[in-house]
Amino acid sequence: AQLLQDGRVLIAGGQTHENGLVGADAVLYDPQANIWTPTGPMAKPRIWAQSVRLPDGRVLVAGGMALADMPTNTFTASAEIYDPASNEWSLVGEMSKPRYSHFLITLPTGQVVAFGGARDWECCWTASSFVGEIESFDPNAKTWRIVAILLQPKADAAATLLPDGCAWLSGGRWSYTAHEADSLRICAR
């Protein structure tokens, strides 16, 4: 879910408890009117994706597992943007690695950074299951590029933007059972 600039909330993708299907459904909730309205369908139905609002009000959704990938149990590197002005979704460039359990954060420069994540099922995590590449998304070019590598790749970390414009990455897991208590400060150059 992402709060839009006009106060509505975008909820995109996911699965239902009843049938477990991953949906392309995306809806807008208007808290003032207490009304739900559908958006156009997502370009790629997905679950376990991450989203972040861009400075211009659009919403970037990246990673997770796409419905088309469910039979092979593989995760996706695809990304797409929702534009509230047109109420439509469009695919953008893919990340270099498929990932879920990652984190997205928008920097003051307008760039979005993707940290960590995994590309295998949690039950079967090994050292090679984790994504070490930190990638930056340029909303104007609609492309990703690798900007750094995590020394200890991990999933399920938390991140926040610091007042100086740097990102703080903390915690996470680097195996099915091992949790990490370290923190990392990352600053855009």
mmCIF file of C-alpha atoms in Angstrom:
data_model
loop_
_atom_site.group_PDB
_atom_site.id
_atom_site.type_symbol
_atom_site.label_atom_id
_atom_site.label_comp_id
_atom_site.label_asym_id
_atom_site.label_seq_id
_atom_site.Cartn_x
_atom_site.Cartn_y
_atom_site.Cartn_z
ATOM 1 C CA ALA A 1 0.000 0.000 0.000
ATOM 2 C CA GLN A 2 1.234 3.521 -0.801
ATOM 3 C CA LEU A 3 -0.176 6.875 0.245
ATOM 4 C CA LEU A 4 -0.683 9.057 -2.852
ATOM 5 C CA GLN A 5 -0.134 12.814 -2.880
ATOM 6 C CA ASP A 6 -3.895 13.468 -2.970
ATOM 7 C CA GLY A 7 -4.513 11.431 0.205
ATOM 8 C CA ARG A 8 -5.834 8.283 -1.450
ATOM 9 C CA VAL A 9 -4.136 4.938 -0.795
ATOM 10 C CA LEU A 10 -3.009 2.601 -3.595
ATOM 11 C CA ILE A 11 -3.137 -1.124 -2.828
ATOM 12 C CA ALA A 12 -1.665 -3.304 -5.565
ATOM 13 C CA GLY A 13 -1.263 -7.027 -6.190
ATOM 14 C CA GLY A 14 -1.109 -9.730 -3.559
ATOM 15 C CA GLN A 15 -3.166 -12.835 -3.011
ATOM 16 C CA THR A 16 -6.496 -13.682 -1.496
ATOM 17 C CA HIS A 17 -6.881 -15.957 1.491
ATOM 18 C CA GLU A 18 -9.742 -17.854 -0.159
ATOM 19 C CA ASN A 19 -8.017 -19.085 -3.330
ATOM 20 C CA GLY A 20 -4.376 -18.045 -2.975
ATOM 21 C CA LEU A 21 -4.287 -16.530 -6.476
ATOM 22 C CA VAL A 22 -1.965 -13.664 -7.211
ATOM 23 C CA GLY A 23 -3.852 -10.732 -8.628
ATOM 24 C CA ALA A 24 -3.275 -7.922 -11.032
ATOM 25 C CA ASP A 25 -5.898 -6.068 -9.092
ATOM 26 C CA ALA A 26 -5.042 -2.650 -7.824
ATOM 27 C CA VAL A 27 -7.474 -0.440 -5.981
ATOM 28 C CA LEU A 28 -7.553 3.081 -4.619
ATOM 29 C CA TYR A 29 -9.035 3.794 -1.220
ATOM 30 C CA ASP A 30 -10.375 7.291 -0.587
ATOM 31 C CA PRO A 31 -10.480 7.752 3.208
ATOM 32 C CA GLN A 32 -12.526 10.978 2.928
ATOM 33 C CA ALA A 33 -15.350 9.300 1.018
ATOM 34 C CA ASN A 34 -14.718 5.779 2.379
ATOM 35 C CA ILE A 35 -14.841 4.456 -1.209
ATOM 36 C CA TRP A 36 -12.748 1.807 -3.005
ATOM 37 C CA THR A 37 -12.193 2.180 -6.775
ATOM 38 C CA PRO A 38 -10.241 -0.097 -9.119
ATOM 39 C CA THR A 39 -7.297 1.218 -11.112
ATOM 40 C CA GLY A 40 -6.318 -0.203 -14.445
ATOM 41 C CA PRO A 41 -4.792 -3.708 -14.056
ATOM 42 C CA MET A 42 -1.126 -4.090 -13.175
ATOM 43 C CA ALA A 43 1.112 -4.929 -16.133
ATOM 44 C CA LYS A 44 2.315 -8.056 -14.265
ATOM 45 C CA PRO A 45 0.208 -9.632 -11.537
ATOM 46 C CA ARG A 46 2.513 -10.131 -8.553
ATOM 47 C CA ILE A 47 2.878 -11.054 -4.905
ATOM 48 C CA TRP A 48 5.626 -10.163 -2.362
ATOM 49 C CA ALA A 49 6.647 -7.097 -4.372
ATOM 50 C CA GLN A 50 7.820 -3.848 -2.822
ATOM 51 C CA SER A 51 6.548 -0.386 -3.684
ATOM 52 C CA VAL A 52 7.565 3.211 -3.145
ATOM 53 C CA ARG A 53 6.098 6.590 -4.094
ATOM 54 C CA LEU A 54 8.203 8.647 -6.481
ATOM 55 C CA PRO A 55 8.652 12.435 -5.988
ATOM 56 C CA ASP A 56 6.277 13.177 -8.886
ATOM 57 C CA GLY A 57 3.476 11.140 -7.262
ATOM 58 C CA ARG A 58 3.744 7.992 -9.353
ATOM 59 C CA VAL A 59 4.308 4.641 -7.603
ATOM 60 C CA LEU A 60 7.064 2.167 -8.459
ATOM 61 C CA VAL A 61 6.413 -1.552 -7.788
ATOM 62 C CA ALA A 62 9.364 -3.933 -8.164
ATOM 63 C CA GLY A 63 10.251 -7.580 -7.670
ATOM 64 C CA GLY A 64 8.227 -10.254 -5.959
ATOM 65 C CA MET A 65 6.749 -13.203 -7.803
ATOM 66 C CA ALA A 66 4.699 -12.694 -10.931
ATOM 67 C CA LEU A 67 1.649 -14.852 -11.634
ATOM 68 C CA ALA A 68 3.248 -16.182 -14.840
ATOM 69 C CA ASP A 69 6.231 -17.385 -12.766
ATOM 70 C CA MET A 70 4.187 -19.291 -10.156
ATOM 71 C CA PRO A 71 4.384 -22.704 -11.898
ATOM 72 C CA THR A 72 8.194 -22.546 -11.907
ATOM 73 C CA ASN A 73 8.442 -21.023 -8.420
ATOM 74 C CA THR A 74 10.766 -18.266 -9.602
ATOM 75 C CA PHE A 75 10.850 -14.655 -8.518
ATOM 76 C CA THR A 76 10.905 -11.663 -10.839
ATOM 77 C CA ALA A 77 13.184 -8.723 -11.550
ATOM 78 C CA SER A 78 10.400 -6.852 -13.335
ATOM 79 C CA ALA A 79 9.204 -3.411 -12.275
ATOM 80 C CA GLU A 80 6.289 -1.190 -13.202
ATOM 81 C CA ILE A 81 4.929 2.253 -12.449
ATOM 82 C CA TYR A 82 1.406 3.341 -11.574
ATOM 83 C CA ASP A 83 0.489 6.839 -12.753
ATOM 84 C CA PRO A 84 -2.443 8.311 -10.756
ATOM 85 C CA ALA A 85 -3.016 10.967 -13.449
ATOM 86 C CA SER A 86 -3.780 8.370 -16.135
ATOM 87 C CA ASN A 87 -4.867 5.578 -13.742
ATOM 88 C CA GLU A 88 -2.621 3.192 -15.707
ATOM 89 C CA TRP A 89 0.332 0.857 -15.141
ATOM 90 C CA SER A 90 3.381 0.558 -17.398
ATOM 91 C CA LEU A 91 6.398 -1.736 -17.323
ATOM 92 C CA VAL A 92 9.832 -0.146 -16.868
ATOM 93 C CA GLY A 93 13.352 -1.589 -16.961
ATOM 94 C CA GLU A 94 14.062 -4.709 -14.920
ATOM 95 C CA MET A 95 16.406 -4.962 -11.950
ATOM 96 C CA SER A 96 19.580 -6.982 -12.561
ATOM 97 C CA LYS A 97 18.430 -9.766 -10.200
ATOM 98 C CA PRO A 98 15.044 -11.188 -9.262
ATOM 99 C CA ARG A 99 14.221 -10.497 -5.606
ATOM 100 C CA TYR A 100 11.614 -10.483 -2.871
ATOM 101 C CA SER A 101 11.909 -9.628 0.854
ATOM 102 C CA HIS A 102 13.871 -6.585 -0.321
ATOM 103 C CA PHE A 103 13.434 -2.917 0.513
ATOM 104 C CA LEU A 104 12.915 0.146 -1.683
ATOM 105 C CA ILE A 105 13.602 3.702 -0.582
ATOM 106 C CA THR A 106 13.348 7.028 -2.462
ATOM 107 C CA LEU A 107 16.354 9.298 -2.018
ATOM 108 C CA PRO A 108 16.130 13.129 -2.066
ATOM 109 C CA THR A 109 17.641 12.992 -5.583
ATOM 110 C CA GLY A 110 14.479 11.204 -6.784
ATOM 111 C CA GLN A 111 16.396 7.981 -7.355
ATOM 112 C CA VAL A 112 15.018 4.786 -5.806
ATOM 113 C CA VAL A 113 17.388 2.311 -4.207
ATOM 114 C CA ALA A 114 16.689 -1.433 -3.875
ATOM 115 C CA PHE A 115 18.487 -3.171 -1.006
ATOM 116 C CA GLY A 116 18.954 -6.893 -0.434
ATOM 117 C CA GLY A 117 16.309 -9.546 -0.816
ATOM 118 C CA ALA A 118 16.287 -13.191 -1.765
ATOM 119 C CA ARG A 119 15.665 -15.105 -4.981
ATOM 120 C CA ASP A 120 14.803 -18.544 -3.542
ATOM 121 C CA TRP A 121 12.020 -19.774 -1.285
ATOM 122 C CA GLU A 122 12.603 -18.996 2.387
ATOM 123 C CA CYS A 123 12.473 -22.692 3.322
ATOM 124 C CA CYS A 124 15.476 -23.444 1.147
ATOM 125 C CA TRP A 125 17.736 -20.399 1.622
ATOM 126 C CA THR A 126 21.466 -20.945 1.113
ATOM 127 C CA ALA A 127 24.279 -18.394 0.891
ATOM 128 C CA SER A 128 23.640 -17.987 -2.849
ATOM 129 C CA SER A 129 19.937 -17.276 -2.291
ATOM 130 C CA PHE A 130 20.503 -13.663 -1.262
ATOM 131 C CA VAL A 131 20.834 -10.633 -3.515
ATOM 132 C CA GLY A 132 23.894 -8.547 -2.683
ATOM 133 C CA GLU A 133 23.506 -5.974 -5.444
ATOM 134 C CA ILE A 134 22.238 -2.566 -4.371
ATOM 135 C CA GLU A 135 20.482 -1.071 -7.391
ATOM 136 C CA SER A 136 19.404 2.456 -8.182
ATOM 137 C CA PHE A 137 16.346 3.235 -10.317
ATOM 138 C CA ASP A 138 16.242 6.428 -12.387
ATOM 139 C CA PRO A 139 12.536 7.394 -12.763
ATOM 140 C CA ASN A 140 13.278 9.567 -15.829
ATOM 141 C CA ALA A 141 15.254 6.953 -17.768
ATOM 142 C CA LYS A 142 13.135 4.128 -16.266
ATOM 143 C CA THR A 143 16.268 2.015 -15.821
ATOM 144 C CA TRP A 144 18.161 0.323 -12.983
ATOM 145 C CA ARG A 145 21.914 0.169 -12.387
ATOM 146 C CA ILE A 146 24.032 -1.561 -9.767
ATOM 147 C CA VAL A 147 25.606 1.030 -7.458
ATOM 148 C CA ALA A 148 27.135 -1.122 -4.698
ATOM 149 C CA ILE A 149 27.326 -4.620 -3.260
ATOM 150 C CA LEU A 150 26.287 -5.548 0.284
ATOM 151 C CA LEU A 151 29.155 -7.164 2.190
ATOM 152 C CA GLN A 152 26.633 -9.537 3.807
ATOM 153 C CA PRO A 153 23.689 -10.051 1.426
ATOM 154 C CA LYS A 154 20.442 -10.417 3.358
ATOM 155 C CA ALA A 155 16.660 -10.332 3.183
ATOM 156 C CA ASP A 156 13.997 -8.823 5.433
ATOM 157 C CA ALA A 157 16.127 -5.827 6.446
ATOM 158 C CA ALA A 158 14.619 -2.491 7.408
ATOM 159 C CA ALA A 159 15.667 0.811 5.863
ATOM 160 C CA THR A 160 14.890 4.456 6.406
ATOM 161 C CA LEU A 161 15.945 7.785 4.964
ATOM 162 C CA LEU A 162 18.121 9.894 7.256
ATOM 163 C CA PRO A 163 17.847 13.719 7.429
ATOM 164 C CA ASP A 164 21.167 14.065 5.556
ATOM 165 C CA GLY A 165 19.787 12.132 2.556
ATOM 166 C CA CYS A 166 21.640 8.903 3.291
ATOM 167 C CA ALA A 167 19.838 5.601 3.776
ATOM 168 C CA TRP A 168 20.166 3.464 6.906
ATOM 169 C CA LEU A 169 19.867 -0.297 6.444
ATOM 170 C CA SER A 170 19.494 -2.376 9.583
ATOM 171 C CA GLY A 171 19.008 -6.007 10.548
ATOM 172 C CA GLY A 172 17.785 -8.737 8.238
ATOM 173 C CA ARG A 173 18.388 -12.433 7.714
ATOM 174 C CA TRP A 174 21.148 -14.182 5.773
ATOM 175 C CA SER A 175 19.855 -17.739 6.258
ATOM 176 C CA TYR A 176 16.607 -19.419 7.176
ATOM 177 C CA THR A 177 17.473 -19.176 10.869
ATOM 178 C CA ALA A 178 20.271 -16.579 11.202
ATOM 179 C CA HIS A 179 19.367 -12.958 11.885
ATOM 180 C CA GLU A 180 21.688 -10.013 11.477
ATOM 181 C CA ALA A 181 21.867 -7.154 13.970
ATOM 182 C CA ASP A 182 24.296 -4.965 12.039
ATOM 183 C CA SER A 183 23.522 -1.650 10.379
ATOM 184 C CA LEU A 184 24.830 0.045 7.270
ATOM 185 C CA ARG A 185 24.728 3.692 6.154
ATOM 186 C CA ILE A 186 24.576 4.257 2.392
ATOM 187 C CA CYS A 187 24.939 7.687 0.786
ATOM 188 C CA ALA A 188 24.337 8.532 -2.881
ATOM 189 C CA ARG A 189 27.156 10.217 -4.739
#
